[in-house]
Tab-separated table of C-alpha atoms in Angstrom:
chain	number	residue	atom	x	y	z
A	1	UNK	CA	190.961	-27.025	103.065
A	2	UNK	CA	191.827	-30.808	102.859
A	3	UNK	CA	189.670	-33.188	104.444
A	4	UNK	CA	192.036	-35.476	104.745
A	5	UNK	CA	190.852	-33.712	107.115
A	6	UNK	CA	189.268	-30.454	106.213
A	7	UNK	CA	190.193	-27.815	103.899
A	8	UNK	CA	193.861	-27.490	102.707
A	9	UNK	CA	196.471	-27.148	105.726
A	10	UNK	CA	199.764	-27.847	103.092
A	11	UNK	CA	200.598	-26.444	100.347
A	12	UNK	CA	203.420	-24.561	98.259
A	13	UNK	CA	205.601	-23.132	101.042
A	14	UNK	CA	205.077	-25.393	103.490
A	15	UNK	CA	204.088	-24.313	107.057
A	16	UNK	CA	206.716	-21.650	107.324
A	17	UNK	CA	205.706	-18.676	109.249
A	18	UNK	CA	202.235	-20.388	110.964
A	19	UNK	CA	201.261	-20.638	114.732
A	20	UNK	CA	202.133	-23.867	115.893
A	21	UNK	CA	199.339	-25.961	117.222
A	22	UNK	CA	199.522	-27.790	120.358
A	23	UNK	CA	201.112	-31.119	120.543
A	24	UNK	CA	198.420	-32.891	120.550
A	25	UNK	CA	197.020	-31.249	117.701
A	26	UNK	CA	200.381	-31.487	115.485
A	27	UNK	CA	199.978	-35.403	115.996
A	28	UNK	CA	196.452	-35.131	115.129
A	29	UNK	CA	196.341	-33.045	112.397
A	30	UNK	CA	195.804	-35.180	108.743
A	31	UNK	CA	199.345	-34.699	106.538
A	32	UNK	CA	198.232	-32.214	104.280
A	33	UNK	CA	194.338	-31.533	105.577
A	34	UNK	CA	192.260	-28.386	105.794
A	35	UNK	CA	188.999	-28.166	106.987
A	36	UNK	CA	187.541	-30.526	104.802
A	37	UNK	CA	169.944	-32.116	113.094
A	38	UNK	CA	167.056	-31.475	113.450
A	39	UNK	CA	164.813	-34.517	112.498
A	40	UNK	CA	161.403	-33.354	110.580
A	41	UNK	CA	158.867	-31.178	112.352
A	42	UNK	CA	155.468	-32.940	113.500
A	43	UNK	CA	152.920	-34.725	110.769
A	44	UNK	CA	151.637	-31.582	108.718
A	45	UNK	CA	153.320	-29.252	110.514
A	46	UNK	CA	154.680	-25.873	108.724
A	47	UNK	CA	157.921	-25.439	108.319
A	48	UNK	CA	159.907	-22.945	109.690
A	49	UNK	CA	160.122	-19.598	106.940
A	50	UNK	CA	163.810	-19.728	106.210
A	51	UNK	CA	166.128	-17.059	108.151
A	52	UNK	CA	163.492	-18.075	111.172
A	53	UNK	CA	165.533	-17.271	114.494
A	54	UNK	CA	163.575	-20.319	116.564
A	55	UNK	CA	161.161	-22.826	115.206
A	56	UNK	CA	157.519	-21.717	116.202
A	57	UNK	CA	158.344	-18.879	117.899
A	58	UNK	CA	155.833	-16.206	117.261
A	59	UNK	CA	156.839	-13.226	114.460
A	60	UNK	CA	157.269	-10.508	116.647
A	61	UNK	CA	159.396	-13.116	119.174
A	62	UNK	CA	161.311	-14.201	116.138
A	63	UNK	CA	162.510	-10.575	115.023
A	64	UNK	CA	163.612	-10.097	118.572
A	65	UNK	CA	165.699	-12.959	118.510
A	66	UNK	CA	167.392	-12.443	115.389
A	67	UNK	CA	167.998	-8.566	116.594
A	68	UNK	CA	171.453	-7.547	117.199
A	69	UNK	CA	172.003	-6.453	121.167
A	70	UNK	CA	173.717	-3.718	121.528
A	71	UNK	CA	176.209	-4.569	123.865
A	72	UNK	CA	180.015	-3.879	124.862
A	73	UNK	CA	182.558	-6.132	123.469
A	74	UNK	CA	182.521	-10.134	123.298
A	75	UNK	CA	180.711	-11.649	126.106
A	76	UNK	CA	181.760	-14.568	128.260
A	77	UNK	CA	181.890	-17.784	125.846
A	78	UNK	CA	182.800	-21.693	126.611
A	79	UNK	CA	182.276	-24.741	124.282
A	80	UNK	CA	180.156	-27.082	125.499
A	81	UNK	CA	180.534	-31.299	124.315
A	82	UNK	CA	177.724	-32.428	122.905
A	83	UNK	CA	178.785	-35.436	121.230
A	84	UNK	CA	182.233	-37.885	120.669
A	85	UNK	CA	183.529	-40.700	119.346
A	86	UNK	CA	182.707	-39.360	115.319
A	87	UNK	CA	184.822	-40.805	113.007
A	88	UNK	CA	186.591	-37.645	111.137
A	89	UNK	CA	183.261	-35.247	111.166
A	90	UNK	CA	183.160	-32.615	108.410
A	91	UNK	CA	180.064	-30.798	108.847
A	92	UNK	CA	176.851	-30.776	111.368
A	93	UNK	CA	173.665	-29.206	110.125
A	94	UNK	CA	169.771	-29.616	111.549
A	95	UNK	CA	166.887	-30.087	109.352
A	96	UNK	CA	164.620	-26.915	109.737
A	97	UNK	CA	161.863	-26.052	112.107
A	98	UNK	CA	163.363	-29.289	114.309
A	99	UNK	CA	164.285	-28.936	117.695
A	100	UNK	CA	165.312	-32.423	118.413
A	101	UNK	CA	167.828	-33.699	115.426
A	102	UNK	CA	171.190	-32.679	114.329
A	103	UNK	CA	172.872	-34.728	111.917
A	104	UNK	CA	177.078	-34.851	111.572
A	105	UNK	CA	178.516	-35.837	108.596
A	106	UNK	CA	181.666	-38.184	108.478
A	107	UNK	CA	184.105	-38.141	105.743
A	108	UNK	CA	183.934	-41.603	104.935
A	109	UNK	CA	180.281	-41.448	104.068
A	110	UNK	CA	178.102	-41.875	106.898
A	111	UNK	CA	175.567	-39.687	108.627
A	112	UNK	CA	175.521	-39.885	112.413
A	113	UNK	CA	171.841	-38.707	113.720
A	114	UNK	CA	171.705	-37.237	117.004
A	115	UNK	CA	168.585	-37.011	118.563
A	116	UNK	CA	167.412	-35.400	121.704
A	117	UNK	CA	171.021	-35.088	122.447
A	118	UNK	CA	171.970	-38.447	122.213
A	119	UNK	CA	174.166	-40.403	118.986
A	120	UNK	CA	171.879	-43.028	117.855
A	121	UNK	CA	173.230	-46.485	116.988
A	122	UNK	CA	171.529	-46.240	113.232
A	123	UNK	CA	172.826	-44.103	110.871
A	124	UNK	CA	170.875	-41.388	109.061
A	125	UNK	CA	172.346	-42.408	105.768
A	126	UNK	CA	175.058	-44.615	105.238
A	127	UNK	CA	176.594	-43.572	101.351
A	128	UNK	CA	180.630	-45.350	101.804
A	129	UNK	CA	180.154	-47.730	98.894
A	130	UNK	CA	179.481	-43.947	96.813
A	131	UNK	CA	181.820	-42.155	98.494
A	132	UNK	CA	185.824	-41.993	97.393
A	133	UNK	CA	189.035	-40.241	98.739
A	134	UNK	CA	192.257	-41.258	96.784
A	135	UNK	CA	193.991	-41.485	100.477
A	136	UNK	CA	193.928	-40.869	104.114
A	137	UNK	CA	195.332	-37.332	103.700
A	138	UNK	CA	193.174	-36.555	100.530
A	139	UNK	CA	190.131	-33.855	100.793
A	140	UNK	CA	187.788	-35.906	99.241
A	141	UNK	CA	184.987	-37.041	100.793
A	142	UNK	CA	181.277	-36.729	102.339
A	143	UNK	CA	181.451	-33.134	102.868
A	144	UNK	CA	178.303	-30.932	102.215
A	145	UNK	CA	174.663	-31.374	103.343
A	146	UNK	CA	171.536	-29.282	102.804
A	147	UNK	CA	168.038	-29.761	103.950
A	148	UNK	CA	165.070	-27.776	101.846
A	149	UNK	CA	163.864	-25.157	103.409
A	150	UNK	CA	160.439	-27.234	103.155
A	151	UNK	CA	161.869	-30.727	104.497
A	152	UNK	CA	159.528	-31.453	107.383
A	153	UNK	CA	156.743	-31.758	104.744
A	154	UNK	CA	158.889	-33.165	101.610
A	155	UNK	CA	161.576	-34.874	103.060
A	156	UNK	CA	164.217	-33.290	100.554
A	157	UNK	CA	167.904	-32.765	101.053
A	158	UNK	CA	171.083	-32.825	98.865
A	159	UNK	CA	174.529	-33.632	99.956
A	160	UNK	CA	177.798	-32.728	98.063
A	161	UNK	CA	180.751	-35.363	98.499
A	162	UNK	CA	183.596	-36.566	95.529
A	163	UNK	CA	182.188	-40.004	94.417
A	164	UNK	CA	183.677	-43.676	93.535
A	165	UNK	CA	185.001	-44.989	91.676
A	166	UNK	CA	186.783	-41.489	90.007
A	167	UNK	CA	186.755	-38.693	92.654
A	168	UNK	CA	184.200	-36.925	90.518
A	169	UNK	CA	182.371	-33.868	92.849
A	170	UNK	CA	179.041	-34.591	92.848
A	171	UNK	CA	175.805	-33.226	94.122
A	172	UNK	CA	173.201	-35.485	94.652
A	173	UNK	CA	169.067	-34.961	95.843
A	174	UNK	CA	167.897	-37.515	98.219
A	175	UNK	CA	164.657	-38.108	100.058
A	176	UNK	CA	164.141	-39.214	103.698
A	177	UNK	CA	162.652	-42.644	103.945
A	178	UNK	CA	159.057	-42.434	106.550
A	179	UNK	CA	157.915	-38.979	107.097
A	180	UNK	CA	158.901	-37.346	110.880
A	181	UNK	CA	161.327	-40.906	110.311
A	182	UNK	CA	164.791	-41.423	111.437
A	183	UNK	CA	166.211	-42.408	108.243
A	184	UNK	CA	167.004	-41.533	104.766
A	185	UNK	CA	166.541	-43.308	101.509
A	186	UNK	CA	169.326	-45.428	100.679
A	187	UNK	CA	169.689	-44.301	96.838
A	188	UNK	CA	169.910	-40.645	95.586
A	189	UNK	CA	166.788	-39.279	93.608
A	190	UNK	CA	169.051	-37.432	91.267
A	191	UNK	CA	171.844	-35.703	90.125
A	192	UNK	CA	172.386	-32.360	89.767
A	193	UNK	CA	176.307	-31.901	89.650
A	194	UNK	CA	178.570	-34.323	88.219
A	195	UNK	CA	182.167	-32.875	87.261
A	196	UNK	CA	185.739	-34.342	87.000
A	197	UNK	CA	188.196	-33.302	89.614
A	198	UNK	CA	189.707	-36.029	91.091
A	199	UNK	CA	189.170	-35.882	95.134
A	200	UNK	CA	192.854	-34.552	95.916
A	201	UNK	CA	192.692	-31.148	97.156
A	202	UNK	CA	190.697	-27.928	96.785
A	203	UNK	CA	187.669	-29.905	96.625
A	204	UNK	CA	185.377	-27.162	98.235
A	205	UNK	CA	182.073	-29.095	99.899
A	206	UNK	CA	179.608	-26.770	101.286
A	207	UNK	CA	175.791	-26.572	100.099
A	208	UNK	CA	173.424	-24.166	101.547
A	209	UNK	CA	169.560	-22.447	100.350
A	210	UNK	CA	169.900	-18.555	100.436
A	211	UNK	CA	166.902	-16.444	101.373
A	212	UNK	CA	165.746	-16.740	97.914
A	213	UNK	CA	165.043	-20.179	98.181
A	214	UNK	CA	167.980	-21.537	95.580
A	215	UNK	CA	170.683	-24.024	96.405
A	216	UNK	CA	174.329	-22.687	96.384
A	217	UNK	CA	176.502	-24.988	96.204
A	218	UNK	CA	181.173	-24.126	96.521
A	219	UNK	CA	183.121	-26.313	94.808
A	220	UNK	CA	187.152	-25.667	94.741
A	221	UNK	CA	189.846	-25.199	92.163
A	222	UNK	CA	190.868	-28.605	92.285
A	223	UNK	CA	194.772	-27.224	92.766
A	224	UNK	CA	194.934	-27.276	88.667
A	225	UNK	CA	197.581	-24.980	87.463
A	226	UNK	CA	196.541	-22.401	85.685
A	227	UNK	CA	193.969	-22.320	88.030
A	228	UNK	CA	190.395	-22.684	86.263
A	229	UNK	CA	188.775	-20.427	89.073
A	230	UNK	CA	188.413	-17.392	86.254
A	231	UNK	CA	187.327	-19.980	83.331
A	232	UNK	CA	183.515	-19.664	82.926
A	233	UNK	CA	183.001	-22.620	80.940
A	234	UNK	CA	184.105	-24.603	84.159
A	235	UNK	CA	182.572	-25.423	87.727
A	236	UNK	CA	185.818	-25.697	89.685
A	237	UNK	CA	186.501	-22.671	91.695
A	238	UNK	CA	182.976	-21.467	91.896
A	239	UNK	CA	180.415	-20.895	94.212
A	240	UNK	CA	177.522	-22.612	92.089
A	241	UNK	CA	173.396	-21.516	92.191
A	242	UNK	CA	170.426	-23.770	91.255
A	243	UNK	CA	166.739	-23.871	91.104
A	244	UNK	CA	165.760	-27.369	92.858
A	245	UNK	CA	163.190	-27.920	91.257
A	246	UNK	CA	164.140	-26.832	87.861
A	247	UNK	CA	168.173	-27.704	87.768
A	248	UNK	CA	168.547	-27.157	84.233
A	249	UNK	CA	166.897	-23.736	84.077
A	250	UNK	CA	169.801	-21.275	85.275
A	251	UNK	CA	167.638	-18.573	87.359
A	252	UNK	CA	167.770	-15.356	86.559
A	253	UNK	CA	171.200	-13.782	87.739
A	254	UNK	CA	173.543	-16.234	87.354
A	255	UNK	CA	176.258	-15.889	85.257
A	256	UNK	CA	174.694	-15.121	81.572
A	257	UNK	CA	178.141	-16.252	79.128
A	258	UNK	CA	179.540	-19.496	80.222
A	259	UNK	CA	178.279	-21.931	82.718
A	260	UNK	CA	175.250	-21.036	83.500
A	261	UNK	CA	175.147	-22.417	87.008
A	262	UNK	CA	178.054	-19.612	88.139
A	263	UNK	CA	177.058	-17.793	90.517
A	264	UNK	CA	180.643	-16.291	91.839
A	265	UNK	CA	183.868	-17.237	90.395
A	266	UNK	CA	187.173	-16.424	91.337
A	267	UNK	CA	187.617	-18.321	94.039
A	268	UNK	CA	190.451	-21.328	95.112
A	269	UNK	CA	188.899	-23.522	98.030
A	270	UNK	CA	185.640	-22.226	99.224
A	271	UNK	CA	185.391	-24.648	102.383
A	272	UNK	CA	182.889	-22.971	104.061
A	273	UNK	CA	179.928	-20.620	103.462
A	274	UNK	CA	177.250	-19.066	105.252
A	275	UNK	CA	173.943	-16.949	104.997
A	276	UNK	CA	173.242	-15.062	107.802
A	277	UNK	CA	169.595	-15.552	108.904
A	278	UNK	CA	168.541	-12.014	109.117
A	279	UNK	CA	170.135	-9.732	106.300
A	280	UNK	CA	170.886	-12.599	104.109
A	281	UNK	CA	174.530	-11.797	103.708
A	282	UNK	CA	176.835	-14.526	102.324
A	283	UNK	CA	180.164	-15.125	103.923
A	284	UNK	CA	183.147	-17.137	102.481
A	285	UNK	CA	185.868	-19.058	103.474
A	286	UNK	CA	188.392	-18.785	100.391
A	287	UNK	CA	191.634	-21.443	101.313
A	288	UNK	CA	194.526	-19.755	100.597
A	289	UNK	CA	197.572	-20.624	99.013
A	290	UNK	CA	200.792	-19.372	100.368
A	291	UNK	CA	200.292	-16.258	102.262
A	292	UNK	CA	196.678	-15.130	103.236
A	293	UNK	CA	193.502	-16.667	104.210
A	294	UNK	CA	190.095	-14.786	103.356
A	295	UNK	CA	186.644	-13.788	104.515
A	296	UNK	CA	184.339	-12.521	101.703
A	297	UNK	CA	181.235	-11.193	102.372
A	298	UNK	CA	178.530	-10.615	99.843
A	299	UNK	CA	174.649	-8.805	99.898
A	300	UNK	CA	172.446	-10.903	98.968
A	301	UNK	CA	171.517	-10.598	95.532
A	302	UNK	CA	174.760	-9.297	94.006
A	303	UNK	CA	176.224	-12.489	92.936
A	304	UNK	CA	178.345	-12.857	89.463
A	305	UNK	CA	181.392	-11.709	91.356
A	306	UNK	CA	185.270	-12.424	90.925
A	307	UNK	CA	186.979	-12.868	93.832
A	308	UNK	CA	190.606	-12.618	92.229
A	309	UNK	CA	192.386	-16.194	92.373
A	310	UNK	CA	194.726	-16.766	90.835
A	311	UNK	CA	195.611	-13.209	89.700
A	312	UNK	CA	195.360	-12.346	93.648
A	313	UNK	CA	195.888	-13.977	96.540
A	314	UNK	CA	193.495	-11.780	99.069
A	315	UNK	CA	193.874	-8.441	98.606
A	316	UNK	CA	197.706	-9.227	97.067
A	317	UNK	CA	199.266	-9.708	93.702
A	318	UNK	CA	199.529	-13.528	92.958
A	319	UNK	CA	202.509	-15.355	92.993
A	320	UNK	CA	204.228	-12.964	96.450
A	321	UNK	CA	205.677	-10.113	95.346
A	322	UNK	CA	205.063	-9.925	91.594
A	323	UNK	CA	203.499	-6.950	90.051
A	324	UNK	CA	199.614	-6.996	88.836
A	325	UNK	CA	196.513	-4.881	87.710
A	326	UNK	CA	194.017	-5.742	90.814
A	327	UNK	CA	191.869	-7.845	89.841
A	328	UNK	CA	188.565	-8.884	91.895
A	329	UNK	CA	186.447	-8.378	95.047
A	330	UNK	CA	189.116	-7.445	97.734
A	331	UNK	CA	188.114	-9.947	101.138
A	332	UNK	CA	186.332	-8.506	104.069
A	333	UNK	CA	188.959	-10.055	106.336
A	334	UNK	CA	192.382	-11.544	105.670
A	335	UNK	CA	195.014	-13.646	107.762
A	336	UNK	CA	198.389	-13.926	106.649
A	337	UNK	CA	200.196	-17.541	107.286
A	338	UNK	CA	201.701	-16.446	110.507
A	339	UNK	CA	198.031	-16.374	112.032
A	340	UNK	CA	196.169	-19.309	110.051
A	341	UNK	CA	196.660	-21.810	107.487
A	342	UNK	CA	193.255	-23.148	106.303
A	343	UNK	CA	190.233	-21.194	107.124
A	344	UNK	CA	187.024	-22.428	108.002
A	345	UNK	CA	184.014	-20.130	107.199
A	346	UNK	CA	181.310	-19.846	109.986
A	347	UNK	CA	178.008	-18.352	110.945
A	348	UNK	CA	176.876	-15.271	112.076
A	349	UNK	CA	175.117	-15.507	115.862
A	350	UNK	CA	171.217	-15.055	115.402
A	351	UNK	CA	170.583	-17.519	118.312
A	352	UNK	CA	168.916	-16.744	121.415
A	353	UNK	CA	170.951	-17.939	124.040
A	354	UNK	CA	173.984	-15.126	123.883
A	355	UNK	CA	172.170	-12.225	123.010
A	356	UNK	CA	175.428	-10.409	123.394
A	357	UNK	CA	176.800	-12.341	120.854
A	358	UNK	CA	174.179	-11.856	118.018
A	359	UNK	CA	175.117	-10.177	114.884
A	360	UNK	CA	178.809	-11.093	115.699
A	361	UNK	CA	180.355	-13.652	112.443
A	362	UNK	CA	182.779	-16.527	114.486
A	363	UNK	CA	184.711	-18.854	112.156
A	364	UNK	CA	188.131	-20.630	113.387
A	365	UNK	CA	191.378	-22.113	111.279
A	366	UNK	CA	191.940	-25.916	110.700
A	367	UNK	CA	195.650	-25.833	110.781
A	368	UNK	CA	196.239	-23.271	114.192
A	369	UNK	CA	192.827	-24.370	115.874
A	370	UNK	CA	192.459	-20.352	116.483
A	371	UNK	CA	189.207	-19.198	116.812
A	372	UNK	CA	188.377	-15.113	115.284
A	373	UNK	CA	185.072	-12.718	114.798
A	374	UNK	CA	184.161	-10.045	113.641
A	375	UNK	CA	180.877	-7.927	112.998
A	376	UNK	CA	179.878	-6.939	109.384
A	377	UNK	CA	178.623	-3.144	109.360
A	378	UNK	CA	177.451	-3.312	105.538
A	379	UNK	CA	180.807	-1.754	104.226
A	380	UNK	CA	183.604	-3.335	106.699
A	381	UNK	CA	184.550	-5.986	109.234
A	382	UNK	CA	184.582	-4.249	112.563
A	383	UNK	CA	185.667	-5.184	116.310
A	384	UNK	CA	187.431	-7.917	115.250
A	385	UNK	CA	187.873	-10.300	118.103
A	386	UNK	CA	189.893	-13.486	118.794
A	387	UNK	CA	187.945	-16.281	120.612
A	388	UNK	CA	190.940	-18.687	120.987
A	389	UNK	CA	191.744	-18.052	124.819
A	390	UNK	CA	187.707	-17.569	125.530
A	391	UNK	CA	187.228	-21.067	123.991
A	392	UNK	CA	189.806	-23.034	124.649
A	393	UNK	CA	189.384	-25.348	122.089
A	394	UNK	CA	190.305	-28.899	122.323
A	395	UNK	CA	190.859	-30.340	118.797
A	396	UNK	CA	190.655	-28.863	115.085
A	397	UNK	CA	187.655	-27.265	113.968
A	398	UNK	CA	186.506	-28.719	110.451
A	399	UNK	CA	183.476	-26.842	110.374
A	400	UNK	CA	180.750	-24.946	111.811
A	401	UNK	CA	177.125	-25.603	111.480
A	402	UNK	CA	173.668	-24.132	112.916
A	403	UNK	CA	170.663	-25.914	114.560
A	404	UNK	CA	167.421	-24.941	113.897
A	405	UNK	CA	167.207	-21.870	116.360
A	406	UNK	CA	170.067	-20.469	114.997
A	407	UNK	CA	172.301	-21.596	118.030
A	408	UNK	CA	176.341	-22.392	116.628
A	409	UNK	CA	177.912	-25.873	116.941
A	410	UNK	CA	181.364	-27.093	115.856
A	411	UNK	CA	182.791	-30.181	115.142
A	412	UNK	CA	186.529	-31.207	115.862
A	413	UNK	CA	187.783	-33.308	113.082
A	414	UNK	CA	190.586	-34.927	114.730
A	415	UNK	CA	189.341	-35.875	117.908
A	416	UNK	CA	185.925	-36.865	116.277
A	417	UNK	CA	183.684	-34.264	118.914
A	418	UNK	CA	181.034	-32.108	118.449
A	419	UNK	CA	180.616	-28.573	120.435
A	420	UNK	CA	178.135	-25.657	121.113
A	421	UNK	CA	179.188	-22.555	121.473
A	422	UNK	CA	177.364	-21.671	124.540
A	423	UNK	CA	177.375	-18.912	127.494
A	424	UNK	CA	180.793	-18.662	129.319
């Protein structure tokens, strides 16, 4: 996905074949683009266990919560506007266990706090004189966040953006400034991913902590050709897997020849990833390239997986209609051009406010503005549903992101607004 905007919305082909936007989203739309909080919990208070379906609910409450109903079909759904007048959001994520923070990131480098609902004049962070994009319609950018699964008590977070004065793709720690404060440090602690790649395209930006407490971290194929998404001596085109608190011990599982942060390899633009909160189960957003856009979904645990690019292109021999050994995981779910152009992983429901909804994985495209689901039944994506006419969306999803009781929010890159996916 580009951020020039998000993820990558042009590429070899052109747009043949794709479901025209609206007008108004055509004019919008960055040349080029594809998709590209909760403030700390009270003084000494516990943090939430990660995978926890609402901050301080009790155990038993929590399981019920994070229970899938059983229910028929997709119930009513609306976006609700929770905030405007961003400036090119890429991502919206809550810090855990809080109840009253979300924070949006925007591509040029700031972080917009929102706070009991309301967009507060201070940023969070403000990181433009470290951030770079070569140009307007570039991917580059601020476009990754994660908050330690701990961060009420430590204050710890990490963002992933491409970095000035080269476009590098970085991965920084930084620390919040007061504790329960409003504001981040203005310099990163450290840095625990610093690699070449240039800030064009296929620059991947999502950072998230599995169940097993690591940071996993996507970072795209930079649109090199040969692709270096099957090299193991190189980070681009890999879903990436580090120990905090250790960064240069690999932990056990990762890839055990080559890099030894790999995690998952195979892959071309990995936007957007997601755990789900109850079984753990990673889903991927894999950008495509001419023809298909792809869902993966992995069990936790069973990283060290190729997922095929450039050798396949979804489920498909790679380039269109030559002839191939398959090669690779095959994708849960895959859209060919005609329905998407730049796919933007999401979350799986584990909120409490749709209960018909839980258990149900809802991503969208960048380039169509469609929105899909599915549910996940350990082996295959089932009752596949799309959301588009249940939504009506207004603007181009860049991303999707979670607050801290597991209720879904969206952000609209080119009309700079935030949603909720609430009750119809």
């Amino acid at each position: 996905m580009q951020v020039a905007g998000p993820p990558d919305a042009s590429r070899e082909g052109g747009p043949a074949g794709q479901i025209a936007a609206s007008p108004a989203q055509q004019a919008a739309a960055p040349a080029g683009s594809t998709p590209a909080a909760q403030a700390a919990a009270p003084e000494g208070a516990p943090a939430a266990p990660d995978g926890a379906a609402a901050a301080g609910a009790p155990a038993a409450q929590s399981a019920e919560l994070a229970r899938p109903a059983k229910c028929g079909g997709v119930p009513p759904l609306k976006l609700t506007l929770v905030a405007s007048g961003l400036d090119q959001p890429t991502y919206v994520a809550a810090p855990p266990g809080d109840a009253a923070r979300l924070v949006v990131l925007e591509k040029a480098g700031t972080i917009r706090l929102i706070k009991d609902g309301a967009v507060q004049q201070a940023p969070f962070l403000d990181a433009r004189s470290r951030v770079y994009f070569p140009a307007p319609n570039a991917e580059g950018g601020l476009l990754g966040l994660a908050f330690h699964p701990d961060y009420a008590k430590n204050g710890r977070f990490w963002l992933h953006y491409s970095s000035a004065p080269r476009g590098n793709v970085v991965i920084d720690e930084w620390r919040r400034g007061a504790q329960g404060g409003d504001a981040a440090r203005p310099e990163p602690v450290r840095s625990l991913v610093d690699v070449k790649h240039g800030a064009w395209n296929h620059v991947g930006g999502m950072l998230a902590f599995g169940k097993d407490g690591l940071l996993y971290a996507a970072i795209g194929d930079s649109a090199r050709s040969p692709s270096p998404a099957s090299d193991l001596t190189s980070k681009l085109g890999k879903i990436l897997r580090i120990n905090v608190d250790e960064p240069s011990r690999p932990p056990a599982g990762n890839m055990t020849s080559g890099d030894p942060m790999i995690w998952d390899y195979g892959l071309r633009n990995p936007w957007r990833f997601s755990f789900d909160r109850l079984t753990g189960d990673m889903y991927i957003g894999d950008v495509g390239q001419k023809s298909w856009e792809e869902i993966l979904v992995e069990r936790p645990g069973q990283g060290r997986n190729d997922y095929g690019w450039d050798a396949m292109e979804g489920s498909r021999c790679y380039p269109p209609g030559s002839a191939c050994t398959p090669r690779g995981v095959p994708p849960a779910v895959e859209h060919p051009r005609s329905e998407a152009g730049s796919i933007v992983g999401g979350y799986v429901y584990r909120g409490a406010k749709i209960p018909c909804l839980r258990g149900r994985y809802v991503y969208a495209d960048y380039v169509t503005g469609r929105f899909f689901s599915f549910v996940w039944d350990g082996k295959a994506a089932t009752d596949r549903v799309e959301l588009t006419s249940a939504l009506s969306p207004n603007g181009l999803p860049s991303s999707f992101g979670e607050d801290a009781a597991g209720e879904i929010y969206v952000v609209m890159f080119n009309t700079g607004r935030l949603y909720r996916l609430d009750p119809g």
